[in-house]
Structure formats: structure tokens, C-alpha cells
Tab-separated table of C-alpha atoms in Angstrom:
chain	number	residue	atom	x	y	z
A	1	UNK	CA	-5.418	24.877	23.488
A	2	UNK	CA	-2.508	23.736	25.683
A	3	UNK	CA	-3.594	26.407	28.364
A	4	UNK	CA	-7.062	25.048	28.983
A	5	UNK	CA	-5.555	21.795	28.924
A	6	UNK	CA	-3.295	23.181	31.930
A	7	UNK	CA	-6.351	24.757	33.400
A	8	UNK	CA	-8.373	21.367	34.016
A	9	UNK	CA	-5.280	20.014	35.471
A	10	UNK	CA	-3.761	22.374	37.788
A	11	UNK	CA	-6.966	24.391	38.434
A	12	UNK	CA	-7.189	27.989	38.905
A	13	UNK	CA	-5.089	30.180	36.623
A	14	UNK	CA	-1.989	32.571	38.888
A	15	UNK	CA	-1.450	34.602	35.669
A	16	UNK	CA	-3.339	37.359	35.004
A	17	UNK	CA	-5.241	37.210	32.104
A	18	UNK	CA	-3.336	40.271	30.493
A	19	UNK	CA	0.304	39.177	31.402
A	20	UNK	CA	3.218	42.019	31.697
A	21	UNK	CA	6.836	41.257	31.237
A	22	UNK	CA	7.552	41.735	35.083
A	23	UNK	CA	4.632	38.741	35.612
A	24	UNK	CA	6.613	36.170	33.488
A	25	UNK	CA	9.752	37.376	35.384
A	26	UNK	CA	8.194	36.430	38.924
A	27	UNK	CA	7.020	32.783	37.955
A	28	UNK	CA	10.868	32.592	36.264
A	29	UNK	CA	11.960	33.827	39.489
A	30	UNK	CA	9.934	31.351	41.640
A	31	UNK	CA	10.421	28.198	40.146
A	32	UNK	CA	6.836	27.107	40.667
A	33	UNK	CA	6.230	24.293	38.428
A	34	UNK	CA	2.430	24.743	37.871
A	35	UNK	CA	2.916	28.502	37.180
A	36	UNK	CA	6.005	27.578	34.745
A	37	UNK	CA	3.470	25.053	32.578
A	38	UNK	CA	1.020	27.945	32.898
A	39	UNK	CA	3.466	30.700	31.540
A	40	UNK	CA	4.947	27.791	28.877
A	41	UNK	CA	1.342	27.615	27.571
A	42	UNK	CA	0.355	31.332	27.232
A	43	UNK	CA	0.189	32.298	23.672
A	44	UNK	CA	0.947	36.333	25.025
A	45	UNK	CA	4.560	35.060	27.086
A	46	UNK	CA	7.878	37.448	26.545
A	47	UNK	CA	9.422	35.281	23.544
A	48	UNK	CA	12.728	35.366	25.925
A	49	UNK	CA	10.408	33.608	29.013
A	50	UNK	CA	9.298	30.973	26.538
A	51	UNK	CA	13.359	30.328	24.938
A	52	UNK	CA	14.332	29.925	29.088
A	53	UNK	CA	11.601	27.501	29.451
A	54	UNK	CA	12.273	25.294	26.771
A	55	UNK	CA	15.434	24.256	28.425
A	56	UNK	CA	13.669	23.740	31.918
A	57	UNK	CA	14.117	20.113	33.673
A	58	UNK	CA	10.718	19.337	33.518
A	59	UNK	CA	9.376	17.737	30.063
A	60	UNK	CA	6.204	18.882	30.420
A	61	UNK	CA	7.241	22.621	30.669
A	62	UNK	CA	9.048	21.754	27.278
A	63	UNK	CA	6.476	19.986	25.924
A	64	UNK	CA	3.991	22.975	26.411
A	65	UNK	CA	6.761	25.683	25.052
A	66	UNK	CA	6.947	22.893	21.665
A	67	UNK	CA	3.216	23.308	21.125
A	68	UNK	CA	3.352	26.822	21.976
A	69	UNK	CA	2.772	28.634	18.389
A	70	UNK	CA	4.419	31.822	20.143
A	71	UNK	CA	7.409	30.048	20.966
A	72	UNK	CA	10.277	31.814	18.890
A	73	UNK	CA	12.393	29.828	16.445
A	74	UNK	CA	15.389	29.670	18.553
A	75	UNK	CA	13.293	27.674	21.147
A	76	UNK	CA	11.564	25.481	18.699
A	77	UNK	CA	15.861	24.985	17.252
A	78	UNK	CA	16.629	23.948	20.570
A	79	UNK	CA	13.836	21.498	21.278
A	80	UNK	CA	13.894	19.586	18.145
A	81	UNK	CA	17.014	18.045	19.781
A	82	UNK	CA	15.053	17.030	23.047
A	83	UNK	CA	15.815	13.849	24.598
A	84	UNK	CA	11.985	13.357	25.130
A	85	UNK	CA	9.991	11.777	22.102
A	86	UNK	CA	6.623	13.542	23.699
A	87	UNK	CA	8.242	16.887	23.578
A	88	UNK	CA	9.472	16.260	19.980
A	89	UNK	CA	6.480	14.997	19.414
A	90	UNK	CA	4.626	18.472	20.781
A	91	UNK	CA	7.068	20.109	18.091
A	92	UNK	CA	6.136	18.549	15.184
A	93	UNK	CA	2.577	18.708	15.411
A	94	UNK	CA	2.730	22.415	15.675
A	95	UNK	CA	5.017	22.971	13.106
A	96	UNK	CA	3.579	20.800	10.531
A	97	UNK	CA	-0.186	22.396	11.024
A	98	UNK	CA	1.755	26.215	10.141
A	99	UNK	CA	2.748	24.660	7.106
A	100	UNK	CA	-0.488	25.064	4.940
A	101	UNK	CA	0.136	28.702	6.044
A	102	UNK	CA	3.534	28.574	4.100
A	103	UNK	CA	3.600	29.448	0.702
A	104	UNK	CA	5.919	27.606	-1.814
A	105	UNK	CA	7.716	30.594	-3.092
A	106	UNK	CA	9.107	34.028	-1.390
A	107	UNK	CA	8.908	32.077	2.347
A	108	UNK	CA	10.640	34.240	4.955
A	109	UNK	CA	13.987	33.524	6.498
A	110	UNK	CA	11.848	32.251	9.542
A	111	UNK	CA	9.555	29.998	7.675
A	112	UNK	CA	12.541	28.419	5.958
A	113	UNK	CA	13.932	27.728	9.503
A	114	UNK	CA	11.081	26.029	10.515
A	115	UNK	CA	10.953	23.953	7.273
A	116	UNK	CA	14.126	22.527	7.623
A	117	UNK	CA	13.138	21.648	11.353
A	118	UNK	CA	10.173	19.985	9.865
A	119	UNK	CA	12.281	17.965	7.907
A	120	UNK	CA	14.610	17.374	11.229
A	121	UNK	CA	11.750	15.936	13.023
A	122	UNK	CA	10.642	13.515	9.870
A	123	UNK	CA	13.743	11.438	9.742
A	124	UNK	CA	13.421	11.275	14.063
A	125	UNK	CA	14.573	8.288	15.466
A	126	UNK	CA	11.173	7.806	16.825
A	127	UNK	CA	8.093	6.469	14.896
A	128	UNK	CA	5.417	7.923	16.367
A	129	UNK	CA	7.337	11.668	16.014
A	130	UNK	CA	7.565	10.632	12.096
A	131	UNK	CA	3.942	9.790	12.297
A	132	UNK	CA	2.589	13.242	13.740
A	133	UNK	CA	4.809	14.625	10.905
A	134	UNK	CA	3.257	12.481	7.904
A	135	UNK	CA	-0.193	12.939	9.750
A	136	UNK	CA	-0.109	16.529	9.678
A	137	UNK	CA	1.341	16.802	6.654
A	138	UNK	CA	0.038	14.159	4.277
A	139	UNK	CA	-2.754	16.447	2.155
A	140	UNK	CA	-0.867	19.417	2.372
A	141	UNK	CA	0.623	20.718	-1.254
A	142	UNK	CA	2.901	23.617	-0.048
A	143	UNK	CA	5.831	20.892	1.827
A	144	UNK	CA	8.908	20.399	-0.096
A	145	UNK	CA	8.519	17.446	-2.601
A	146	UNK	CA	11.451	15.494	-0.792
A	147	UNK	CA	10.003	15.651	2.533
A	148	UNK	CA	6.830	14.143	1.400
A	149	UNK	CA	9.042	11.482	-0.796
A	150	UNK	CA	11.074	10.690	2.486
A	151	UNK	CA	7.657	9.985	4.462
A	152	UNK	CA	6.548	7.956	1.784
A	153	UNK	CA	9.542	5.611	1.327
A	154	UNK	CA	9.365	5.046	5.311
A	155	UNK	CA	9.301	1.715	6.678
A	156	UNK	CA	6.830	1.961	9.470
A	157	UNK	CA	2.953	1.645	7.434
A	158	UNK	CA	2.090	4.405	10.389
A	159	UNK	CA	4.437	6.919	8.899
A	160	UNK	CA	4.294	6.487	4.996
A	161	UNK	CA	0.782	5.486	4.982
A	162	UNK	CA	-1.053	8.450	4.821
A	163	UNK	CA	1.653	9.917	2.263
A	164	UNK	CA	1.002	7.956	0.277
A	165	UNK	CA	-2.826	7.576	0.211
A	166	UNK	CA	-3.399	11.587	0.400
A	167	UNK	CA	-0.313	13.384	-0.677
A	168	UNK	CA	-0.488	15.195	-4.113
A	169	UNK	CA	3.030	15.679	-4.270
A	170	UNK	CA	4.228	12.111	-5.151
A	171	UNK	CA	4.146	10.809	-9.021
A	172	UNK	CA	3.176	7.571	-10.932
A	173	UNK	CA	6.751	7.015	-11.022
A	174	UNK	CA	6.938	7.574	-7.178
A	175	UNK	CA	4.549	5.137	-6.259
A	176	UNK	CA	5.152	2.463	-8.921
A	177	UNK	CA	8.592	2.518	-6.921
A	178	UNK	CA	7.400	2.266	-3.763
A	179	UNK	CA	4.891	-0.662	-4.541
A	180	UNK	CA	7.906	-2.706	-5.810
A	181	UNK	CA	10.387	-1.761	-3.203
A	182	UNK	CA	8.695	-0.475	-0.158
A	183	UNK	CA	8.918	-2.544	3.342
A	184	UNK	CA	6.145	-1.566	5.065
A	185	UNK	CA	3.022	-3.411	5.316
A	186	UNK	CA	0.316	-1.585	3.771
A	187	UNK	CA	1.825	0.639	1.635
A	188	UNK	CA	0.145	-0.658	-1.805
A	189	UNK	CA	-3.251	-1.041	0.014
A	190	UNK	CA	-2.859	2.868	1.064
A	191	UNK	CA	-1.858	3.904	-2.632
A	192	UNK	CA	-4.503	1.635	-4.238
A	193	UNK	CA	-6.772	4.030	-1.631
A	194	UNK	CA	-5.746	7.011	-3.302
A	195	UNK	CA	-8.712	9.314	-4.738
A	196	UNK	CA	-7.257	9.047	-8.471
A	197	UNK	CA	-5.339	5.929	-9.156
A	198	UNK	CA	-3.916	5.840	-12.536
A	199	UNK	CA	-3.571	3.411	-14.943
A	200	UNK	CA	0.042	2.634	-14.733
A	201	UNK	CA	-0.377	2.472	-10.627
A	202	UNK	CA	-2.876	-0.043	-10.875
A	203	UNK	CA	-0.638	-2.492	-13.001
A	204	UNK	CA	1.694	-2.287	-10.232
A	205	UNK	CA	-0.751	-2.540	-7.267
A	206	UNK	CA	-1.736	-5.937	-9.370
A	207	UNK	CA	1.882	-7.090	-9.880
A	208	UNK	CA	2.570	-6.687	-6.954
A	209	UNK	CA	0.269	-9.702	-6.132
A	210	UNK	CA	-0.993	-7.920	-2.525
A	211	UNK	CA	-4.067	-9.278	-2.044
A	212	UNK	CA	-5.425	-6.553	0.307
A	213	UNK	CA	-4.294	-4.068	-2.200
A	214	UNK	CA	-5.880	-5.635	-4.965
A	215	UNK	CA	-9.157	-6.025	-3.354
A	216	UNK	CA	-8.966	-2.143	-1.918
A	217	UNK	CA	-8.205	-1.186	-5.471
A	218	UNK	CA	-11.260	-2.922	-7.219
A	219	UNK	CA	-13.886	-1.277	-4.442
A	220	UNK	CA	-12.078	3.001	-5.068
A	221	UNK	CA	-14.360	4.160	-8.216
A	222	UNK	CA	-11.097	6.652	-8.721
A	223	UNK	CA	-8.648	3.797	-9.817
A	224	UNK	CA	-8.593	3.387	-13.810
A	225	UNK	CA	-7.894	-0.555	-14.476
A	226	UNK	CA	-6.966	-1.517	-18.086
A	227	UNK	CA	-8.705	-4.460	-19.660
A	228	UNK	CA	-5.588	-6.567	-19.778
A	229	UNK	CA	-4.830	-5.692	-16.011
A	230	UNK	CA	-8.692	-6.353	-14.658
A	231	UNK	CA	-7.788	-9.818	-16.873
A	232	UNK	CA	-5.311	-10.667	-14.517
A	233	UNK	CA	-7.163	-10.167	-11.946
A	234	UNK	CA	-9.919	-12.177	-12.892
A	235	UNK	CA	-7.567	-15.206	-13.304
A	236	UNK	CA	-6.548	-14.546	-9.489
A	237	UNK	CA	-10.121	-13.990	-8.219
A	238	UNK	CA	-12.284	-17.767	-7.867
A	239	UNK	CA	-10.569	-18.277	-5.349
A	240	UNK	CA	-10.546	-14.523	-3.530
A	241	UNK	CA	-13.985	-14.753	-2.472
A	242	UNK	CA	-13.293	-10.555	-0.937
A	243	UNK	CA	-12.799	-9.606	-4.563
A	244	UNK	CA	-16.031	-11.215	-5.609
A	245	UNK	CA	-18.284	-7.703	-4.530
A	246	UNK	CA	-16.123	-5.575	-5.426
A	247	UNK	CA	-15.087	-6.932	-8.889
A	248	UNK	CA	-18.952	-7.334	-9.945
A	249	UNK	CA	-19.713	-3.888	-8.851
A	250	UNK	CA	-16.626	-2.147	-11.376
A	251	UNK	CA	-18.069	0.085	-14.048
A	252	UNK	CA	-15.742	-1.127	-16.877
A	253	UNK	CA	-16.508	-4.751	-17.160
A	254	UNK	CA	-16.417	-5.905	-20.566
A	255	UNK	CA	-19.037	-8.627	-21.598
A	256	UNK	CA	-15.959	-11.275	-21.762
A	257	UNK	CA	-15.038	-10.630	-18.610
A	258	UNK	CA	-18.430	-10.519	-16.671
A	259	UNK	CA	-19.242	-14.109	-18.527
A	260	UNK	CA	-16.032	-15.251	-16.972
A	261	UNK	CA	-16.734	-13.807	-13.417
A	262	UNK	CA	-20.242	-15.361	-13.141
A	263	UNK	CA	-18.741	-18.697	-13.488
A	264	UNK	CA	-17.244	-18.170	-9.806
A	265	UNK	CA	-19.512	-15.774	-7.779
A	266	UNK	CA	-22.355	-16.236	-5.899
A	267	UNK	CA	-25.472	-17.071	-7.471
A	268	UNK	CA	-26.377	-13.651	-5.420
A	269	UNK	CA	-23.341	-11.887	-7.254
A	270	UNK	CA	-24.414	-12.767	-10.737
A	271	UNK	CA	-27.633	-10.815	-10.134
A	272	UNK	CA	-25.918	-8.062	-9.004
A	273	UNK	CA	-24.008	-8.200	-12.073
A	274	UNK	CA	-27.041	-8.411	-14.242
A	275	UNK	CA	-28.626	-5.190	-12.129
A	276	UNK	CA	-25.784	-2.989	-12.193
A	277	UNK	CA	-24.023	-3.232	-15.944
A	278	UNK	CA	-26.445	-2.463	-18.614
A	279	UNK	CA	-26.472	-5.307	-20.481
A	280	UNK	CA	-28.149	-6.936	-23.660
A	281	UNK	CA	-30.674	-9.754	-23.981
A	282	UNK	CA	-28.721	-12.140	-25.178
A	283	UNK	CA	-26.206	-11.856	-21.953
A	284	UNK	CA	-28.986	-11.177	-19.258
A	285	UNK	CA	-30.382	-14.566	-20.568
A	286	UNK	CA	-27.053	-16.171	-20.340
A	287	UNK	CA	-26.627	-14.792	-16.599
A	288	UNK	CA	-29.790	-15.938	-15.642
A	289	UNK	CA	-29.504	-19.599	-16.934
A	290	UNK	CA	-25.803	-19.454	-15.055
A	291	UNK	CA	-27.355	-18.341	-11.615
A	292	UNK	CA	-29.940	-21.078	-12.628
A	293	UNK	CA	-27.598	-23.963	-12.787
A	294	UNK	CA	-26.116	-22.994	-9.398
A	295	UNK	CA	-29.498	-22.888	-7.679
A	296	UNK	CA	-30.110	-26.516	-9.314
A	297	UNK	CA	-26.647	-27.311	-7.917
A	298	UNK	CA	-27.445	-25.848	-4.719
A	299	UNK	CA	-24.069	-23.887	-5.192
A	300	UNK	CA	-22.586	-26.623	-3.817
A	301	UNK	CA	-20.171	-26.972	-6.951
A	302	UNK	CA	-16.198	-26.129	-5.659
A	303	UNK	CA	-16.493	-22.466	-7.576
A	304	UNK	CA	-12.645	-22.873	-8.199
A	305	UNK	CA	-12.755	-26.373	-10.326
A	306	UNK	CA	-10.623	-26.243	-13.019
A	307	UNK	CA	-11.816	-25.888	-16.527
A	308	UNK	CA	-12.164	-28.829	-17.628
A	309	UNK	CA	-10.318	-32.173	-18.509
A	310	UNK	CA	-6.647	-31.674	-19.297
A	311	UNK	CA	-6.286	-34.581	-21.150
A	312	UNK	CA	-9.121	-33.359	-23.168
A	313	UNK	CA	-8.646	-30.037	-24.008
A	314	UNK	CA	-4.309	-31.342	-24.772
A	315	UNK	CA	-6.347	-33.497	-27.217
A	316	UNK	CA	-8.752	-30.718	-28.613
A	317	UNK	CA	-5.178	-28.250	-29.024
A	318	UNK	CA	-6.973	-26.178	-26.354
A	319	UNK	CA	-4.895	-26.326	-23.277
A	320	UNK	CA	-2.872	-23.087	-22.890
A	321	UNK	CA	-2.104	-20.341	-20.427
A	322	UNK	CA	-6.024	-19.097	-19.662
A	323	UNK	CA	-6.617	-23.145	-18.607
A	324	UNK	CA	-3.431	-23.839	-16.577
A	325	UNK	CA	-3.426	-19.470	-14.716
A	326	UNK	CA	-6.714	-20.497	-13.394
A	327	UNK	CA	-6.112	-24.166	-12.649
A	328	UNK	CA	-2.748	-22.837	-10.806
A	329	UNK	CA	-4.623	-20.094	-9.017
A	330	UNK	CA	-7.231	-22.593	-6.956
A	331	UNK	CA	-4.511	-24.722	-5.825
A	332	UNK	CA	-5.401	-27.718	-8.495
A	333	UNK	CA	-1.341	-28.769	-8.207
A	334	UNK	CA	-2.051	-32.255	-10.110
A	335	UNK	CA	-3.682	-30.629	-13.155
A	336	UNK	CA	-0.693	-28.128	-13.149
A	337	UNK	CA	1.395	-30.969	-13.144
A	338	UNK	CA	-0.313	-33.012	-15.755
A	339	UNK	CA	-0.679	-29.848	-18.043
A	340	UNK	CA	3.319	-28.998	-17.978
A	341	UNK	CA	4.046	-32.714	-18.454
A	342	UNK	CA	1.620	-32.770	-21.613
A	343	UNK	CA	3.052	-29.400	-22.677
A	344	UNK	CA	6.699	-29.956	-22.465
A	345	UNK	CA	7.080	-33.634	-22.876
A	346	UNK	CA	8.741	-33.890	-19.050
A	347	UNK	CA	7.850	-36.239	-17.050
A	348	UNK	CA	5.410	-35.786	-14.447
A	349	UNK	CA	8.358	-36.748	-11.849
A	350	UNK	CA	10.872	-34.866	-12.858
A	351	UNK	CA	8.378	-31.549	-13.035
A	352	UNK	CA	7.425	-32.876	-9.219
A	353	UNK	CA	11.218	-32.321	-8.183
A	354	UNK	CA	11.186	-29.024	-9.305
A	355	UNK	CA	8.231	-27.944	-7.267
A	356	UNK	CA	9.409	-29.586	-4.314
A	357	UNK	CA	12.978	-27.602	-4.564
A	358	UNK	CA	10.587	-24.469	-4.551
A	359	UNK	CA	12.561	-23.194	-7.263
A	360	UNK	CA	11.613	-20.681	-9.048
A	361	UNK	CA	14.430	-20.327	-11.835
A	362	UNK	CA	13.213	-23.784	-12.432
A	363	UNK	CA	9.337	-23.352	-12.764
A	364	UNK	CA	10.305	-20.321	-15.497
A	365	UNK	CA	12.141	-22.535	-17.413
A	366	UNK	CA	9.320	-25.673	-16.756
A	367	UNK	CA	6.942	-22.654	-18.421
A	368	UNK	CA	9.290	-21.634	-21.370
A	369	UNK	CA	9.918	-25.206	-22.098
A	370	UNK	CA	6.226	-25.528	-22.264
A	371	UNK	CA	5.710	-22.975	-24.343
A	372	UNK	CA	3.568	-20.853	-21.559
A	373	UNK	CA	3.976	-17.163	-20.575
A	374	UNK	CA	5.829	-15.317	-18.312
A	375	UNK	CA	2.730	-14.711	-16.223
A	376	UNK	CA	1.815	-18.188	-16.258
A	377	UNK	CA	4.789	-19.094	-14.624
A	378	UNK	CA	4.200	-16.221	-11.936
A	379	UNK	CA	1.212	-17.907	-11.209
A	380	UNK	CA	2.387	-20.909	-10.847
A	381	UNK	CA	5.089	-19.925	-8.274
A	382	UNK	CA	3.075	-17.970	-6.156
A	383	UNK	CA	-0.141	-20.662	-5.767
A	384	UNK	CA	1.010	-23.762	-6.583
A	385	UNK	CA	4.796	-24.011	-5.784
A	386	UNK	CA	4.168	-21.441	-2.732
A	387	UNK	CA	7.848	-19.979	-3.752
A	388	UNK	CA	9.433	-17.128	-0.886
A	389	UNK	CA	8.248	-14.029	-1.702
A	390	UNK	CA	12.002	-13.214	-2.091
A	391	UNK	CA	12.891	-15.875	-4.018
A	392	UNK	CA	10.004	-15.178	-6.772
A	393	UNK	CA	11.203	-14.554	-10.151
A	394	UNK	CA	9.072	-12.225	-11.937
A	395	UNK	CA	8.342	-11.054	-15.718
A	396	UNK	CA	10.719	-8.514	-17.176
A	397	UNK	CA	8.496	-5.196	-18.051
A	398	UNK	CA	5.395	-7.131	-16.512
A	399	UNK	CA	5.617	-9.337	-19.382
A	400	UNK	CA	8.684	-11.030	-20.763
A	401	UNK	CA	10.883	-14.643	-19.374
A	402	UNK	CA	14.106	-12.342	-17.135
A	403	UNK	CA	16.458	-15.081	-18.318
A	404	UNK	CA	18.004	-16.189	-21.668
A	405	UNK	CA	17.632	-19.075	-23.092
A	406	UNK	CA	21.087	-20.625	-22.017
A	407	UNK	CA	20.103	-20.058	-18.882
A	408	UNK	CA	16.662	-21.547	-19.159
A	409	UNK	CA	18.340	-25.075	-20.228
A	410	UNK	CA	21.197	-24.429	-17.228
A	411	UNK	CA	18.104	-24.543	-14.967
A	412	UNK	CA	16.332	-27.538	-16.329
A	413	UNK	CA	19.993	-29.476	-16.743
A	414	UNK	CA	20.293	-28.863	-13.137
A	415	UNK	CA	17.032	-31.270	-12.098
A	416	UNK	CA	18.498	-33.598	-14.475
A	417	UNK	CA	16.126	-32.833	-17.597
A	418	UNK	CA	16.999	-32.882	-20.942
A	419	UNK	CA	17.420	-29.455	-21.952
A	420	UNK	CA	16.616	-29.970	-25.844
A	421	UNK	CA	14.070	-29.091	-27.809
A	422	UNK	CA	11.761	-25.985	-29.033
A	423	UNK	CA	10.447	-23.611	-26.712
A	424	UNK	CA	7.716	-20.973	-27.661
């Protein structure tokens, strides 16, 4: 409590330990500081001592009437509008831990008070008296929906952070919006930390191509990851060697995609894999001979080689989005190159302009004319290209080319390439 607090810093008590009106009136009367922090702090002060103390001159007389859970209403009112952050501070912290105590429904006129100063102190011009708020308040079920949603759209990662990884208030639809639209550092990698993470969240902490998130998302056992989404990942992940644990150690692997991830992990990883799913002969012997190769290799092999000769698998009718995704996501730029020039019928020079304009209208409609997905192009942007975040253009509904085709040849007319043609 504030008062023993008080006690180890002014020493002995000058209140009595059962205080009478006439006691608070003397230390009113006196204007002793230490006996006005001790009378601010007592839990058993006349509500009218602890209203005159909150507008004393010294903050920490305020500070102690704001954490003061006797302190009447009209006090708290009055120091919500302090010009010290500490003593708002002081305020919100108490009346954020009452709130659990508040019930949704039938809440006195009192407890409404202090609600709406709860929701004074969460849009404070002061971070840290947001934080206490979204601190306090982050598990707790009984706060108004739009107070939570205004913590968890804050910019400061301190404030909406533990919103949005504990509060039970906010929907899918909530946090799909925040993960596309949300400033703050951090705030997918604090959903993705979330003790259920649904299905339709995790497609979004993936889209949204956070790294950190991705790789907090694979290690929580409560996110649900869809076989097309853990796909996309896997394209991402030889060369995110912090994925590699995690991603061997998820429960819903299929048999595709663990083949796929032991051509990239650790020779140490692919046992892991082979320990932890349970897994028939035929793929345990497969595992083993692949962890064999890379001890006969010394695991000196670049894990992040692409797959393959282009030239070969144009040749075989092989090369396609699975070949170019992962050849784009380990930084092979040349064989990116090669493949859209093979694909498209573009030169290799003209694609080369593109690139170097960072462009990302123009990649798209390098992808279309190539006949190559949406997500393929994504990939390319982000890895090879190295495109602004800002300047990314991404799939329409995770999925589909966001321009016509008009404007697909408008973009490739502007490098000066022949805009004719079939597109797939």
C-alpha cells in the first residue's frame, strides 16, 4: 500500500492509527507536508480531507490521493485532468484494477463515472498513462468493448500490445484489421501470441509478411494454420533459419510438406522431424537418406539453392510458381530473371529495368504476363526487387492480380515492352 510506502520514507507515522475527523482537520490546518502524504494515503481519511488534497501544490500529495481507493469520485474527476503524468498515472492504475470488480450490466451511477474516467485516461496524451491503462486492463472481460478496441488500435506497441495478445474482447475481424493497418511495431507478433489464434488470423499474421510474427506464430500450439497458409510459409522459410525449430516441431505437418522442409533444415532438424510426427516407413526411410546426404555433404550445401536448372525444367514444362516463390525467396535474382524472361518472352534487359525502378505495378504485370500468380509476384517484390513496404502491391482477397488487364499492359508499355500477347 501507498501508506507503507510513505512509512519507509518519512518514518514514523503522526496519525493515529484510528483517525477522527478533527485529526485530518489538524494536518489540513498545519500544512505539514509529510503529515499531508500521510493523511492522502490513509484508506480511513474524511472523503472531504482527501477531495482538498487532491488539489494540493505538491504532486506527490496528489499522486497518493489518485491511488487512494477511498478517494471519492469527485477527487478522482478532478485529478484525471492533472498536469502531472505520474499523478495521472497513480489514477489509472487504481481505477483500472476496480474494474474486474465492475459488472457489465446494472453498474451504479458511481461505477459508470469511473468508467468513463477510465476511458479519459486511455486516450491521455501520455504513453506510459495509456500503458498502465492497457496493462491493467488487457485480460479483463467486464471493460467496454470500445475501450479495449481504442487500446488496441494504439500506435505505441507498449499500449496496444498487451490488448491485443490477452484481451477477449476483440474479434477475428478486429485483429485481421489491425494486422493490415496498425503502426506500431509488434502488434502482429503480440496477436500471433494470443492463446487461441484462429484460422483466419493466421492468414493475416502470414500476409502480412512480419517475420517476427510469423516465427512467434509457428512456436504458440493455440494458433490453427491451414494447409495452404503453412504452404506459404514454407516457400518463405530456407532462408528463415528462426522458423526452422519451430516449423518442424508443428503438429499438423502434412507428409508433402515435411518432405519439402527437410530439404532446408538442419541435418539435426530432420531428426527431430522424424521423432516428433508419427510417420510411416516409407517416409522415415526417406528422412533418413536426406539427413544422410547432408552428413556426406558435410551440410556445407547453400540450404537455399534453387531447385534446379531453369533452363531445364522451361524445357521439361516444369518451371512454374513453386520453382520461381522459392528461387525469389533466397535472393537467387538471376534465376528470377532468367525464369520471367523464359516465361514471358521479355527480354532479360528490359525485365532488369523494371527491378531496378523498384516498381511494383511493374513486377505484377512482369508476373501476369508470365503467366505466374499473384503471390508469386508478392514474392518477388518483397525478396528480390526489395520494393518499400509502402509501395508493395499486394493480392486482392489474398489471392487475385488488384489491377485489370488494361492496366497491366499500361505498366509494361511504360518500360517500353510490348504489351501484346496472352497472359494466364
Amino acid at each position: 500500500m501507498a501508506s507503507g510506502f510513505l512509512s519507509r520514507l518519512f518514518g514514523r507515522k503522526k496519525l493515529p492509527a484510528e483517525l477522527q475527523y478533527d485529526d485530518a482537520r489538524r494536518v489540513l490546518e498545519s500544512h505539514q507536508h509529510a503529515s499531508k502524504r500521510e493523511l492522502a494515503s490513509r484508506e480511513d481519511a474524511p472523503p472531504e480531507a482527501l477531495y482538498y488534497l487532491a488539489c494540493d501544490d505538491d504532486p506527490s500529495v496528489r499522486g497518493l490521493v489518485a491511488a487512494n481507493p477511498s478517494a471519492p469520485v469527485q477527487a478522482d474527476e478532478l485529478l484525471h485532468r492533472d498536469n502531472d503524468g505520474t499523478v495521472r498515472g497513480e489514477l489509472a492504475r487504481k481505477i483500472a484494477r476496480l474494474m474486474p470488480d465492475m459488472p457489465l450490466a446494472e453498474r451504479s451511477a458511481i461505477q459508470e463515472r469511473m468508467v468513463d474516467l477510465l476511458e479519459k485516461l486511455a486516450a491521455d496524451e501520455l504513453p506510459r498513462v495509456r500503458a498502465i491503462v492497457a496493462a491493467e486492463i488487457a485480460g479483463c472481460p467486464t471493460v467496454p468493448v470500445s475501450l479495449a478496441r481504442r487500446l488496441a488500435r494504439d500506435a505505441e506497441i507498449a499500449v496496444c500490445g498487451p490488448v491485443l495478445e490477452y484481451s477477449p474482447l476483440l474479434s477475428d475481424e478486429d485483429l485481421v484489421e489491425i494486422i493490415a493497418t496498425s503502426g506500431a511495431e509488434g502488434a502482429a507478433s503480440a496477436i500471433a501470441r494470443r492463446a487461441v489464434v484462429s484460422q483466419t488470423v493466421s492468414d493475416a499474421v502470414v500476409s502480412s509478411r512480419a517475420e517476427e510474427a510469423i516465427q512467434e506464430l509457428l512456436s504458440n500450439d493455440g494458433a490453427r494454420i491451414r494447409e495452404d497458409t503453412m504452404e506459404r510459409i514454407i516457400e518463405r522459410a530456407p532462408g528463415m533459419k528462426t522458423w526452422h525449430r519451430p516449423l518442424v516441431m508443428r503438429p499438423e505437418l502434412s507428409l508433402r510438406a515435411m518432405r519439402r522442409i527437410a530439404t532446408f533444415v538442419s541435418r539435426a532438424l530432420i531428426e527431430e522431424l522424424r521423432r516428433t510426427h508419427d510417420l510411416d516407413k516409407e517416409t522415415v526411410d526417406w528422412l533418413k537418406a536426406r539427413a544422410q546426404s547432408k552428413i556426406e555433404d558435410g551440410d556445407e550445401a547453400p540450404e537455399t539453392a534453387p531447385r534446379g536448372n531453369i533452363r531445364e525444367a522451361y524445357a521439361a514444362g516444369r518451371l512454374g510458381d513453386e520453382m520461381i516463390v522459392e528461387a525469389a525467396t533466397t535472393s537467387q535474382r538471376a534465376s528470377v530473371i532468367l525464369a520471367l524472361s523464359l516465361l514471358s518472352g521479355i527480354p532479360a534487359k528490359n525485365i532488369e529495368e523494371v527491378m531496378a525502378a523498384q516498381s511494383g505495378r511493374g513486377v505484377a504485370a512482369l508476373c501476369w504476363r508470365a503467366g505466374l500468380t499473384m503471390r508469386t509476384a508478392l514474392a518477388i517484390q518483397t525478396y528480390v526487387v526489395r520494393v518499400p513496404k509502402a509501395n508493395l502491391v499486394l493480392p486482392r482477397e489474398g489471392i487475385a492480380y488488384p489491377m485489370d488487364e488494361d492496366e497491366m499492359r499500361w505498366h509494361l508499355q511504360y518500360f517500353g515492352i510490348e504489351a501484346g500477347g496472352t497472359a494466364v
